[in-house]
PDB file of C-alpha atoms in Angstrom:
ATOM      1  CA  MET A   1     186.991  63.548 198.799  1.00 54.00           C
ATOM      2  CA  GLY A   2     186.616  63.215 195.231  1.00 55.00           C
ATOM      3  CA  PRO A   3     189.913  62.259 196.692  1.00 61.00           C
ATOM      4  CA  GLY A   4     189.794  58.640 196.613  1.00 49.00           C
ATOM      5  CA  SER A   5     187.865  55.474 197.429  1.00 49.00           C
ATOM      6  CA  GLN A   6     187.561  51.795 197.143  1.00 43.00           C
ATOM      7  CA  GLY A   7     184.008  50.703 197.323  1.00 43.00           C
ATOM      8  CA  ALA A   8     180.693  52.073 198.304  1.00 40.00           C
ATOM      9  CA  SER A   9     178.334  52.165 200.882  1.00 40.00           C
ATOM     10  CA  ASP A  10     175.967  57.309 203.978  1.00 42.00           C
ATOM     11  CA  GLY A  11     177.263  55.298 206.579  1.00 42.00           C
ATOM     12  CA  GLY A  12     175.807  55.073 207.405  1.00 42.00           C
ATOM     13  CA  THR A  13     174.554  57.456 207.970  1.00 40.00           C
ATOM     14  CA  ASP A  14     171.170  58.240 207.140  1.00 43.00           C
ATOM     15  CA  GLY A  15     170.170  61.715 206.483  1.00 42.00           C
ATOM     16  CA  LYS A  16     167.346  61.755 204.716  1.00 38.00           C
ATOM     17  CA  VAL A  17     169.572  58.843 205.305  1.00 37.00           C
ATOM     18  CA  ALA A  18     171.047  59.550 208.624  1.00 40.00           C
ATOM     19  CA  ALA A  19     167.691  60.778 209.769  1.00 39.00           C
ATOM     20  CA  VAL A  20     166.947  58.351 212.524  1.00 35.00           C
ATOM     21  CA  THR A  21     163.698  60.119 213.174  1.00 40.00           C
ATOM     22  CA  ASP A  22     162.603  59.449 209.612  1.00 42.00           C
ATOM     23  CA  VAL A  23     163.498  55.796 209.912  1.00 37.00           C
ATOM     24  CA  ALA A  24     161.732  55.495 213.229  1.00 39.00           C
ATOM     25  CA  ARG A  25     158.661  57.211 211.846  1.00 41.00           C
ATOM     26  CA  MET A  26     158.357  54.835 208.947  1.00 41.00           C
ATOM     27  CA  ALA A  27     159.659  51.694 210.582  1.00 40.00           C
ATOM     28  CA  GLY A  28     156.246  50.793 211.856  1.00 41.00           C
ATOM     29  CA  LYS A  29     155.252  50.217 208.227  1.00 40.00           C
ATOM     30  CA  ALA A  30     158.310  48.168 207.383  1.00 39.00           C
ATOM     31  CA  ILE A  31     156.602  44.847 207.893  1.00 35.00           C
ATOM     32  CA  VAL A  32     153.634  45.657 205.684  1.00 36.00           C
ATOM     33  CA  GLY A  33     154.969  47.181 202.427  1.00 41.00           C
ATOM     34  CA  ASP A  34     154.034  46.312 198.884  1.00 43.00           C
ATOM     35  CA  GLU A  35     156.865  43.792 198.545  1.00 47.00           C
ATOM     36  CA  SER A  36     155.402  40.344 198.141  1.00 43.00           C
ATOM     37  CA  HIS A  37     158.586  38.821 199.496  1.00 44.00           C
ATOM     38  CA  VAL A  38     158.951  40.958 202.598  1.00 44.00           C
ATOM     39  CA  THR A  39     159.145  38.699 205.632  1.00 41.00           C
ATOM     40  CA  ASP A  40     160.134  41.188 208.297  1.00 43.00           C
ATOM     41  CA  GLN A  41     157.921  40.037 211.151  1.00 43.00           C
ATOM     42  CA  PRO A  42     158.340  40.741 214.865  1.00 42.00           C
ATOM     43  CA  ASP A  43     160.118  38.044 216.830  1.00 47.00           C
ATOM     44  CA  GLU A  44     158.212  35.892 219.294  1.00 47.00           C
ATOM     45  CA  PRO A  45     157.536  37.587 222.639  1.00 48.00           C
ATOM     46  CA  ILE A  46     160.396  37.224 225.089  1.00 47.00           C
ATOM     47  CA  VAL A  47     159.513  35.073 228.072  1.00 50.00           C
ATOM     48  CA  THR A  48     161.088  35.633 231.439  1.00 50.00           C
ATOM     49  CA  ASN A  49     160.987  33.409 234.486  1.00 55.00           C
ATOM     50  CA  GLU A  50     162.242  36.039 236.879  1.00 54.00           C
ATOM     51  CA  PRO A  51     159.526  36.419 239.526  1.00 53.00           C
ATOM     52  CA  GLN A  52     160.522  39.967 240.432  1.00 54.00           C
ATOM     53  CA  VAL A  53     159.700  41.278 236.970  1.00 55.00           C
ATOM     54  CA  THR A  54     156.058  42.204 236.577  1.00 62.00           C
ATOM     55  CA  GLU A  55     154.038  41.072 233.597  1.00 64.00           C
ATOM     56  CA  SER A  56     153.434  44.640 232.482  1.00 63.00           C
ATOM     57  CA  ARG A  57     157.156  45.367 232.518  1.00 66.00           C
ATOM     58  CA  VAL A  58     157.873  42.236 230.483  1.00 62.00           C
ATOM     59  CA  THR A  59     155.266  43.302 227.925  1.00 64.00           C
ATOM     60  CA  GLU A  60     156.761  46.782 227.688  1.00 63.00           C
ATOM     61  CA  THR A  61     160.248  45.370 227.282  1.00 73.00           C
ATOM     62  CA  ASN A  62     159.053  43.113 224.476  1.00 67.00           C
ATOM     63  CA  ARG A  63     157.441  46.038 222.685  1.00 67.00           C
ATOM     64  CA  GLU A  64     160.585  48.129 222.974  1.00 67.00           C
ATOM     65  CA  ARG A  65     162.714  45.356 221.533  1.00 66.00           C
ATOM     66  CA  VAL A  66     160.299  44.657 218.701  1.00 62.00           C
ATOM     67  CA  SER A  67     160.227  48.366 217.901  1.00 68.00           C
ATOM     68  CA  ARG A  68     164.025  48.540 217.789  1.00 71.00           C
ATOM     69  CA  ARG A  69     164.155  45.506 215.524  1.00 74.00           C
ATOM     70  CA  GLN A  70     161.628  47.048 213.166  1.00 72.00           C
ATOM     71  CA  VAL A  71     163.695  50.224 212.954  1.00 73.00           C
ATOM     72  CA  ASP A  72     166.862  48.217 212.337  1.00 77.00           C
ATOM     73  CA  LYS A  73     165.228  46.088 209.653  1.00 84.00           C
ATOM     74  CA  PHE A  74     163.784  49.133 207.914  1.00 84.00           C
ATOM     75  CA  ALA A  75     167.180  50.856 207.890  1.00 85.00           C
ATOM     76  CA  GLU A  76     168.850  47.678 206.649  1.00 86.00           C
ATOM     77  CA  ARG A  77     166.360  47.414 203.793  1.00 84.00           C
ATOM     78  CA  ARG A  78     167.003  51.029 202.769  1.00 86.00           C
ATOM     79  CA  ALA A  79     170.725  50.288 202.727  1.00 85.00           C
ATOM     80  CA  GLN A  80     170.201  47.277 200.458  1.00 83.00           C
ATOM     81  CA  LEU A  81     168.093  49.295 198.041  1.00 85.00           C
ATOM     82  CA  ALA A  82     170.626  52.134 198.016  1.00 84.00           C
ATOM     83  CA  ASP A  83     173.406  49.703 197.138  1.00 81.00           C
ATOM     84  CA  ALA A  84     171.341  48.378 194.236  1.00 80.00           C
ATOM     85  CA  ALA A  85     170.571  51.897 192.993  1.00 83.00           C
ATOM     86  CA  LEU A  86     174.102  53.285 193.157  1.00 82.00           C
ATOM     87  CA  GLN A  87     175.278  51.917 189.820  1.00 80.00           C
ATOM     88  CA  THR A  88     172.349  53.369 187.907  1.00 83.00           C
ATOM     89  CA  LEU A  89     172.735  56.725 189.620  1.00 83.00           C
ATOM     90  CA  ALA A  90     176.451  56.797 188.881  1.00 81.00           C
ATOM     91  CA  GLU A  91     175.841  56.007 185.209  1.00 83.00           C
ATOM     92  CA  LEU A  92     172.935  58.374 184.543  1.00 82.00           C
ATOM     93  CA  GLY A  93     173.439  61.188 187.037  1.00 83.00           C
ATOM     94  CA  TYR A  94     170.906  63.184 189.004  1.00 81.00           C
ATOM     95  CA  ALA A  95     168.993  64.913 186.216  1.00 81.00           C
ATOM     96  CA  ARG A  96     168.405  61.800 184.104  1.00 81.00           C
ATOM     97  CA  THR A  97     167.414  59.434 186.911  1.00 81.00           C
ATOM     98  CA  SER A  98     164.000  58.761 188.432  1.00 82.00           C
ATOM     99  CA  LEU A  99     162.825  56.097 190.853  1.00 83.00           C
ATOM    100  CA  ARG A 100     161.156  54.329 187.928  1.00 84.00           C
ATOM    101  CA  GLU A 101     164.370  54.288 185.890  1.00 83.00           C
ATOM    102  CA  ILE A 102     166.298  52.974 188.869  1.00 83.00           C
ATOM    103  CA  ALA A 103     163.710  50.238 189.294  1.00 84.00           C
ATOM    104  CA  GLN A 104     164.103  49.242 185.645  1.00 83.00           C
ATOM    105  CA  ASN A 105     167.832  48.718 186.214  1.00 80.00           C
ATOM    106  CA  THR A 106     167.521  46.760 189.466  1.00 78.00           C
ATOM    107  CA  THR A 107     165.578  43.746 190.648  1.00 81.00           C
ATOM    108  CA  PHE A 108     163.248  45.941 192.710  1.00 81.00           C
ATOM    109  CA  SER A 109     159.912  47.368 191.614  1.00 85.00           C
ATOM    110  CA  HIS A 110     159.097  51.056 191.465  1.00 85.00           C
ATOM    111  CA  GLY A 111     156.584  50.519 194.252  1.00 87.00           C
ATOM    112  CA  VAL A 112     159.213  49.001 196.535  1.00 86.00           C
ATOM    113  CA  LEU A 113     161.604  51.916 195.999  1.00 86.00           C
ATOM    114  CA  HIS A 114     158.869  54.459 196.602  1.00 84.00           C
ATOM    115  CA  TYR A 115     157.804  52.606 199.751  1.00 88.00           C
ATOM    116  CA  TYR A 116     161.233  52.906 201.357  1.00 89.00           C
ATOM    117  CA  PHE A 117     162.187  56.317 199.926  1.00 88.00           C
ATOM    118  CA  SER A 118     159.871  59.302 199.794  1.00 85.00           C
ATOM    119  CA  ASP A 119     161.303  60.580 196.489  1.00 84.00           C
ATOM    120  CA  LYS A 120     164.367  60.624 194.248  1.00 82.00           C
ATOM    121  CA  GLN A 121     166.183  63.149 196.415  1.00 81.00           C
ATOM    122  CA  ASP A 122     165.726  60.944 199.465  1.00 85.00           C
ATOM    123  CA  LEU A 123     167.199  57.936 197.652  1.00 85.00           C
ATOM    124  CA  ILE A 124     170.098  59.798 196.052  1.00 81.00           C
ATOM    125  CA  THR A 125     171.105  61.496 199.275  1.00 79.00           C
ATOM    126  CA  HIS A 126     170.956  58.158 201.083  1.00 84.00           C
ATOM    127  CA  CYS A 127     173.095  56.530 198.392  1.00 82.00           C
ATOM    128  CA  VAL A 128     175.781  59.198 198.525  1.00 78.00           C
ATOM    129  CA  ARG A 129     175.835  59.240 202.329  1.00 81.00           C
ATOM    130  CA  GLN A 130     176.136  55.470 202.393  1.00 80.00           C
ATOM    131  CA  TYR A 131     178.976  55.555 199.889  1.00 77.00           C
ATOM    132  CA  GLU A 132     180.783  58.396 201.615  1.00 76.00           C
ATOM    133  CA  ALA A 133     180.538  56.718 205.014  1.00 76.00           C
ATOM    134  CA  ALA A 134     183.004  54.131 203.753  1.00 73.00           C
ATOM    135  CA  CYS A 135     185.065  56.607 201.761  1.00 77.00           C
ATOM    136  CA  VAL A 136     185.818  59.261 204.372  1.00 78.00           C
ATOM    137  CA  THR A 137     188.094  56.803 206.162  1.00 83.00           C
ATOM    138  CA  ARG A 138     189.830  55.656 202.982  1.00 85.00           C
ATOM    139  CA  TYR A 139     193.186  57.194 203.887  1.00 93.00           C
ATOM    140  CA  ASP A 140     193.184  56.283 207.586  1.00 93.00           C
ATOM    141  CA  GLU A 141     195.432  53.254 207.158  1.00 94.00           C
ATOM    142  CA  ILE A 142     197.916  55.215 205.073  1.00 96.00           C
ATOM    143  CA  VAL A 143     198.076  57.958 207.704  1.00 96.00           C
ATOM    144  CA  ALA A 144     198.388  55.485 210.572  1.00 95.00           C
ATOM    145  CA  ALA A 145     201.102  53.397 208.919  1.00 96.00           C
ATOM    146  CA  ALA A 146     203.260  56.253 207.628  1.00 96.00           C
ATOM    147  CA  THR A 147     206.584  56.603 209.433  1.00 96.00           C
ATOM    148  CA  SER A 148     207.992  59.378 207.268  1.00 96.00           C
ATOM    149  CA  ALA A 149     206.717  62.357 205.321  1.00 96.00           C
ATOM    150  CA  ASP A 150     208.028  60.900 202.073  1.00 96.00           C
ATOM    151  CA  GLN A 151     206.169  57.631 202.634  1.00 97.00           C
ATOM    152  CA  LEU A 152     202.923  59.423 203.384  1.00 97.00           C
ATOM    153  CA  LYS A 153     203.293  61.688 200.354  1.00 97.00           C
ATOM    154  CA  ARG A 154     204.045  58.768 198.066  1.00 97.00           C
ATOM    155  CA  GLU A 155     201.222  56.501 199.255  1.00 97.00           C
ATOM    156  CA  PHE A 156     198.583  59.211 199.545  1.00 97.00           C
ATOM    157  CA  SER A 157     199.214  60.554 196.042  1.00 97.00           C
ATOM    158  CA  ALA A 158     199.154  57.014 194.638  1.00 97.00           C
ATOM    159  CA  ALA A 159     195.868  56.270 196.420  1.00 96.00           C
ATOM    160  CA  MET A 160     194.230  59.378 194.977  1.00 97.00           C
ATOM    161  CA  ALA A 161     195.345  58.417 191.479  1.00 97.00           C
ATOM    162  CA  GLN A 162     194.088  54.854 191.937  1.00 96.00           C
ATOM    163  CA  THR A 163     190.632  55.844 193.128  1.00 95.00           C
ATOM    164  CA  LEU A 164     190.323  58.157 190.137  1.00 96.00           C
ATOM    165  CA  ARG A 165     190.882  55.140 187.883  1.00 96.00           C
ATOM    166  CA  THR A 166     188.648  52.679 189.715  1.00 93.00           C
ATOM    167  CA  ASP A 167     185.813  54.761 191.181  1.00 90.00           C
ATOM    168  CA  ALA A 168     185.284  57.551 188.661  1.00 93.00           C
ATOM    169  CA  PRO A 169     181.499  56.994 188.261  1.00 89.00           C
ATOM    170  CA  MET A 170     180.929  57.232 192.010  1.00 87.00           C
ATOM    171  CA  HIS A 171     183.008  60.393 192.323  1.00 91.00           C
ATOM    172  CA  ARG A 172     181.088  61.850 189.415  1.00 90.00           C
ATOM    173  CA  LEU A 173     177.839  61.180 191.272  1.00 87.00           C
ATOM    174  CA  TRP A 174     179.155  63.060 194.324  1.00 89.00           C
ATOM    175  CA  TYR A 175     180.123  66.142 192.307  1.00 92.00           C
ATOM    176  CA  ASP A 176     176.793  65.998 190.491  1.00 89.00           C
ATOM    177  CA  LEU A 177     174.910  66.002 193.787  1.00 86.00           C
ATOM    178  CA  ARG A 178     177.076  68.789 195.200  1.00 91.00           C
ATOM    179  CA  ASN A 179     176.358  70.934 192.147  1.00 92.00           C
ATOM    180  CA  GLN A 180     172.630  70.206 192.362  1.00 88.00           C
ATOM    181  CA  SER A 181     172.596  71.302 195.999  1.00 89.00           C
ATOM    182  CA  LEU A 182     173.227  74.846 194.754  1.00 93.00           C
ATOM    183  CA  PHE A 183     169.657  74.720 193.435  1.00 90.00           C
ATOM    184  CA  GLU A 184     167.984  72.010 195.552  1.00 85.00           C
ATOM    185  CA  GLU A 185     167.727  73.350 199.077  1.00 87.00           C
ATOM    186  CA  SER A 186     166.139  70.115 200.332  1.00 80.00           C
ATOM    187  CA  PHE A 187     169.420  68.219 200.481  1.00 80.00           C
ATOM    188  CA  ARG A 188     171.849  71.123 200.813  1.00 88.00           C
ATOM    189  CA  SER A 189     172.436  70.469 204.517  1.00 88.00           C
ATOM    190  CA  ASP A 190     173.321  66.837 203.769  1.00 86.00           C
ATOM    191  CA  VAL A 191     175.815  67.862 201.109  1.00 88.00           C
ATOM    192  CA  LEU A 192     177.411  70.392 203.448  1.00 92.00           C
ATOM    193  CA  GLU A 193     177.790  67.742 206.143  1.00 90.00           C
ATOM    194  CA  ILE A 194     179.430  65.302 203.718  1.00 90.00           C
ATOM    195  CA  ASP A 195     181.701  68.053 202.421  1.00 93.00           C
ATOM    196  CA  GLN A 196     182.848  68.847 205.960  1.00 93.00           C
ATOM    197  CA  ARG A 197     183.686  65.199 206.559  1.00 92.00           C
ATOM    198  CA  ARG A 198     185.705  65.096 203.352  1.00 94.00           C
ATOM    199  CA  GLU A 199     187.567  68.222 204.417  1.00 96.00           C
ATOM    200  CA  ALA A 200     188.423  66.576 207.727  1.00 95.00           C
ATOM    201  CA  MET A 201     189.630  63.489 205.854  1.00 94.00           C
ATOM    202  CA  ILE A 202     192.058  65.541 203.771  1.00 96.00           C
ATOM    203  CA  TRP A 203     193.219  67.571 206.735  1.00 97.00           C
ATOM    204  CA  SER A 204     194.119  64.385 208.617  1.00 96.00           C
ATOM    205  CA  VAL A 205     196.565  63.624 205.798  1.00 97.00           C
ATOM    206  CA  VAL A 206     198.000  67.132 205.483  1.00 97.00           C
ATOM    207  CA  SER A 207     198.407  67.672 209.230  1.00 96.00           C
ATOM    208  CA  ARG A 208     200.090  64.277 209.658  1.00 96.00           C
ATOM    209  CA  TYR A 209     202.410  65.061 206.757  1.00 97.00           C
ATOM    210  CA  ALA A 210     203.386  68.341 208.409  1.00 95.00           C
ATOM    211  CA  GLU A 211     203.994  66.537 211.686  1.00 95.00           C
ATOM    212  CA  LEU A 212     206.244  63.928 210.062  1.00 96.00           C
ATOM    213  CA  ALA A 213     208.101  66.606 208.080  1.00 94.00           C
ATOM    214  CA  ARG A 214     208.502  68.685 211.251  1.00 94.00           C
ATOM    215  CA  ILE A 215     206.927  71.721 209.679  1.00 92.00           C
ATOM    216  CA  SER A 216     203.908  73.861 210.407  1.00 91.00           C
ATOM    217  CA  ALA A 217     201.372  73.625 207.575  1.00 90.00           C
ATOM    218  CA  ALA A 218     200.860  77.026 205.997  1.00 89.00           C
ATOM    219  CA  LEU A 219     197.433  75.995 204.697  1.00 92.00           C
ATOM    220  CA  SER A 220     194.180  75.984 206.624  1.00 95.00           C
ATOM    221  CA  PRO A 221     192.022  72.831 206.519  1.00 96.00           C
ATOM    222  CA  ALA A 222     189.595  74.562 204.136  1.00 97.00           C
ATOM    223  CA  ALA A 223     192.385  75.711 201.808  1.00 96.00           C
ATOM    224  CA  ALA A 224     194.048  72.285 201.751  1.00 96.00           C
ATOM    225  CA  TYR A 225     190.736  70.644 200.910  1.00 97.00           C
ATOM    226  CA  ALA A 226     189.857  73.196 198.230  1.00 97.00           C
ATOM    227  CA  ILE A 227     193.196  72.727 196.468  1.00 97.00           C
ATOM    228  CA  LEU A 228     193.271  68.939 196.526  1.00 97.00           C
ATOM    229  CA  ASP A 229     189.565  68.544 195.791  1.00 97.00           C
ATOM    230  CA  GLY A 230     189.866  70.992 192.908  1.00 98.00           C
ATOM    231  CA  LEU A 231     192.778  69.026 191.452  1.00 98.00           C
ATOM    232  CA  PHE A 232     190.821  65.818 191.809  1.00 98.00           C
ATOM    233  CA  GLN A 233     187.693  67.182 190.132  1.00 98.00           C
ATOM    234  CA  GLN A 234     189.751  68.565 187.260  1.00 98.00           C
ATOM    235  CA  ALA A 235     191.525  65.212 186.840  1.00 98.00           C
ATOM    236  CA  LEU A 236     188.174  63.415 186.959  1.00 98.00           C
ATOM    237  CA  LEU A 237     186.850  65.505 184.078  1.00 97.00           C
ATOM    238  CA  HIS A 238     189.912  64.730 181.959  1.00 98.00           C
ATOM    239  CA  HIS A 239     189.760  61.048 182.901  1.00 98.00           C
ATOM    240  CA  LEU A 240     186.099  60.787 181.870  1.00 96.00           C
ATOM    241  CA  ALA A 241     187.003  62.509 178.586  1.00 97.00           C
ATOM    242  CA  GLY A 242     189.420  59.662 177.821  1.00 97.00           C
ATOM    243  CA  ASP A 243     192.693  61.203 178.978  1.00 98.00           C
ATOM    244  CA  ASP A 244     194.819  58.205 180.014  1.00 96.00           C
ATOM    245  CA  GLU A 245     197.392  60.421 181.708  1.00 97.00           C
ATOM    246  CA  ALA A 246     194.941  62.233 183.996  1.00 98.00           C
ATOM    247  CA  ALA A 247     195.507  59.950 186.988  1.00 98.00           C
ATOM    248  CA  GLU A 248     199.288  60.172 186.756  1.00 98.00           C
ATOM    249  CA  ARG A 249     199.179  63.956 186.477  1.00 98.00           C
ATOM    250  CA  LEU A 250     196.942  64.027 189.534  1.00 98.00           C
ATOM    251  CA  ARG A 251     199.488  61.976 191.470  1.00 98.00           C
ATOM    252  CA  GLY A 252     202.258  64.389 190.523  1.00 98.00           C
ATOM    253  CA  ASN A 253     200.176  67.443 191.429  1.00 98.00           C
ATOM    254  CA  VAL A 254     199.309  66.023 194.853  1.00 97.00           C
ATOM    255  CA  VAL A 255     203.013  65.552 195.533  1.00 97.00           C
ATOM    256  CA  ARG A 256     203.687  69.159 194.522  1.00 96.00           C
ATOM    257  CA  VAL A 257     200.937  70.454 196.807  1.00 96.00           C
ATOM    258  CA  LEU A 258     202.356  68.601 199.802  1.00 95.00           C
ATOM    259  CA  ASP A 259     205.828  69.871 198.934  1.00 93.00           C
ATOM    260  CA  THR A 260     204.578  73.447 199.213  1.00 91.00           C
ATOM    261  CA  VAL A 261     202.570  73.295 202.448  1.00 87.00           C
ATOM    262  CA  ASP A 262     205.652  74.208 204.476  1.00 72.00           C
ATOM    263  CA  GLY A 263     205.219  77.016 206.930  1.00 59.00           C
ATOM    264  CA  PRO A 264     207.677  78.034 209.664  1.00 55.00           C
ATOM    265  CA  ALA A 265     209.624  75.103 211.054  1.00 51.00           C
ATOM    266  CA  ALA A 266     207.871  73.418 213.958  1.00 49.00           C
ATOM    267  CA  PRO A 267     209.722  73.378 217.286  1.00 49.00           C
TER     268      PRO A 267
END
């Protein structure tokens, strides 16, 4: 969620990014582009000595494998470009960023970016999906290692405060994109999917806390996410405004939220 992260890179995921069909459609061009240094060429045909395999079947198998490699290489190249573009996007935001501006702040030309991404929305959505793919599992180790409710509460709240300090620009990019999706229908479905994954991430923490505390959480997954995400976004705004205490207040507020999720005692 805004809640926390250490490091970027849709997960995969490729929507405009996770859209495998889009990648497959364009992968056939991936070895031709306008990049002078592109060297993505099909591997040598695979030779088989098995007499029972017909020549036509061998040829078809080779084509299938070459096609898969082209798709993989095209997707890999998009991921590399998205990584390079993330910093510029995080610094400038959606409204002030174009493919040309991103190119000016990376080692890639405008033509290369436009070759692998149809437009700015395609690139930005891919970037955020790639970043979130790593982030939505950011609390998994804390949840898995916790042996008591107090330990989980302490480590989860500290992790949220830490990611606010270290990854503020990336979180800002996410909230920017989520706000833009209110107006840009073209990537609204991608934002909704990411938001659902973030909700599930937070619920894994809250439900595990309730289990360890032997209580029944009074909050629904949506309510738990809305409260914690709202606290995080508010803290992010104060942090970006230069408030040095924003992260520590966030940590304390997360603790208070978990202290009040108690419902009827679990059997």
